[in-house]
C-alpha positions as a printed Julia matrix, in Angstrom:
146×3 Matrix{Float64}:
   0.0    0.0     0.0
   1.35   3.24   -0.98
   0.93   6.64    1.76
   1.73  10.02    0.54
   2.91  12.72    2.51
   2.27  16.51    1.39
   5.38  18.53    2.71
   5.33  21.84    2.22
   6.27  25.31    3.73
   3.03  26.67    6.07
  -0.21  25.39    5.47
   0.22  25.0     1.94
   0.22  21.16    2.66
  -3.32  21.22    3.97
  -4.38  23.3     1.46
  -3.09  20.47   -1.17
  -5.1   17.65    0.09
  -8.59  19.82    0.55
  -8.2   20.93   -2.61
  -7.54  16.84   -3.76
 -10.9   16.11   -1.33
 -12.56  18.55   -3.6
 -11.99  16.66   -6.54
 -11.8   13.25   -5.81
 -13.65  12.98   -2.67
 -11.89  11.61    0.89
  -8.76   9.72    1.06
  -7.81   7.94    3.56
  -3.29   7.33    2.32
  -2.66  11.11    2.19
  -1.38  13.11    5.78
   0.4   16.11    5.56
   3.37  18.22    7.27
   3.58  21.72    7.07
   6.75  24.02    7.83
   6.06  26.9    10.06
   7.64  30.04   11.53
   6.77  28.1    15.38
   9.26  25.11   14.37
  12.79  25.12   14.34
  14.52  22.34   12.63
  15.04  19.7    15.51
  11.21  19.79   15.8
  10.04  19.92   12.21
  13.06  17.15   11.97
  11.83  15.18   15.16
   7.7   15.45   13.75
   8.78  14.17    9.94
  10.72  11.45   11.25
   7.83  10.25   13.34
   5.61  10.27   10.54
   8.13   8.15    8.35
   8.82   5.64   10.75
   5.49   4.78   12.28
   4.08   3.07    8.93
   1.93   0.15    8.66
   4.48  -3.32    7.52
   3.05  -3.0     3.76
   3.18   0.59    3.66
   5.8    2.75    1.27
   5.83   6.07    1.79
   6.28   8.78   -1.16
   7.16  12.07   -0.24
   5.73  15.7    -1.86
   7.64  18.7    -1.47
   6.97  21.75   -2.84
  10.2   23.16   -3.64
  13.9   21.62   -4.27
  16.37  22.96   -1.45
  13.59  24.27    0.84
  13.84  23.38    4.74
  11.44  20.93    4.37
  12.81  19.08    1.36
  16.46  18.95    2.99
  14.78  17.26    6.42
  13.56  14.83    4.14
  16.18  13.99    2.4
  18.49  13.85    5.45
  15.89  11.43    6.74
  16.22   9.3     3.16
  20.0    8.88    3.8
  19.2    7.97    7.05
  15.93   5.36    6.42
  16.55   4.72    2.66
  12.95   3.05    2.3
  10.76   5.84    1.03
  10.76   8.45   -2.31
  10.68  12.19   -2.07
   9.69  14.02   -5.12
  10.11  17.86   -5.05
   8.31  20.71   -7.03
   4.9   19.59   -6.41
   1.95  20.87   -8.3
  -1.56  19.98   -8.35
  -1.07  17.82  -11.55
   1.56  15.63  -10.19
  -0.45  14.76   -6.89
  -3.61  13.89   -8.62
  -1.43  11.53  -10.66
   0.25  10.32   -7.83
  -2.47   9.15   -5.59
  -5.24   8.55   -8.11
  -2.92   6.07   -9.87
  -3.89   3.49   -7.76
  -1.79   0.3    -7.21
  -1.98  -0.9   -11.08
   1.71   0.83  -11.64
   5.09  -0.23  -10.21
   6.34   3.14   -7.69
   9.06   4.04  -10.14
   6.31   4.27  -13.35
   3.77   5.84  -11.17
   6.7    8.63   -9.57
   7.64   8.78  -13.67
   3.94   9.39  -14.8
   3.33  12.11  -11.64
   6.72  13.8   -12.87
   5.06  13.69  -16.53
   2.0   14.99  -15.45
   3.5   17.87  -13.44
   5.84  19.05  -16.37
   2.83  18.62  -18.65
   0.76  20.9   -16.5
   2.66  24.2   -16.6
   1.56  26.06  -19.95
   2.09  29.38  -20.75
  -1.25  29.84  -21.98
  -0.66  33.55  -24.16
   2.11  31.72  -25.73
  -0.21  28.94  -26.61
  -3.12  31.24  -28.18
  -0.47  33.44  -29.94
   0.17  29.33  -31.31
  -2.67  29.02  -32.35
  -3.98  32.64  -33.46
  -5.96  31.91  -37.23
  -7.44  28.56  -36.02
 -10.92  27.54  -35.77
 -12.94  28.25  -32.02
 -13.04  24.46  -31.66
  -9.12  24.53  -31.46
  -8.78  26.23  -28.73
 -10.63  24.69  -26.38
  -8.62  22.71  -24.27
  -9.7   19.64  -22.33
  -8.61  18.05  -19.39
């Protein structure tokens, strides 16, 4: 079984999975962290290693942080080195974590981390630059679908 944990800076974490409730209903394999100004970094350290280590036997956790050498991102990666049995994938975006835990079980971890990493590449679009694109063509081509 496969847990995600929503690591972010503030409350930003919280605001990830209500907005994921919103869409897909209630999950029950998502908890989140959040990084505030009333932690240091022994406590934020001490409360993300709790979460990592009290797992169920069959559990694997995989790790969302929103940014790439943020406070958060470092703890958890100084917790990898230390545990070695969970992922952490940085730069998250709403794209990547409805890939990520709508995916289900149907996809090894490493194609499921490589479609969430797709999906959150595939989700940032420039969208003047893609109507300049597409200025001349028909009203039908621009809509865009999800």
């Amino acid at each position: 079984m496969r847990h995600f944990l929503i690591a972010t800076h503030g409350e930003l974490s919280k605001a990830f999975i209500e907005t994921l409730e919103l869409i897909a209903g209630k999950t029950t394999n998502v908890s989140y962290f959040g990084m505030t100004k009333l932690k240091s970094g022994d406590l934020a350290t001490e409360e993300l290693k709790k979460i990592l280590t009290t797992k169920k036997e069959d559990e694997h956790f995989i790790v969302l942080t929103d940014i790439f050498g943020g406070s958060v991102t470092n703890i958890c990666t100084e917790l990898l080195m230390d545990f070695k049995d969970f992922d952490i994938i940085t730069g998250l975006n709403l794209p990547m974590m409805l890939t990520l835990i709508l995916s289900g079980d149907e996809l090894s971890v490493e194609d499921m981390i490589e479609e969430g990493v797709r999906s959150a590449k595939e989700g940032i679009i420039h969208i003047n630059k893609l109507l300049e694109a597409q200025k001349g063509s028909t009203e039908d081509d621009l809509i865009i679908t999800d």
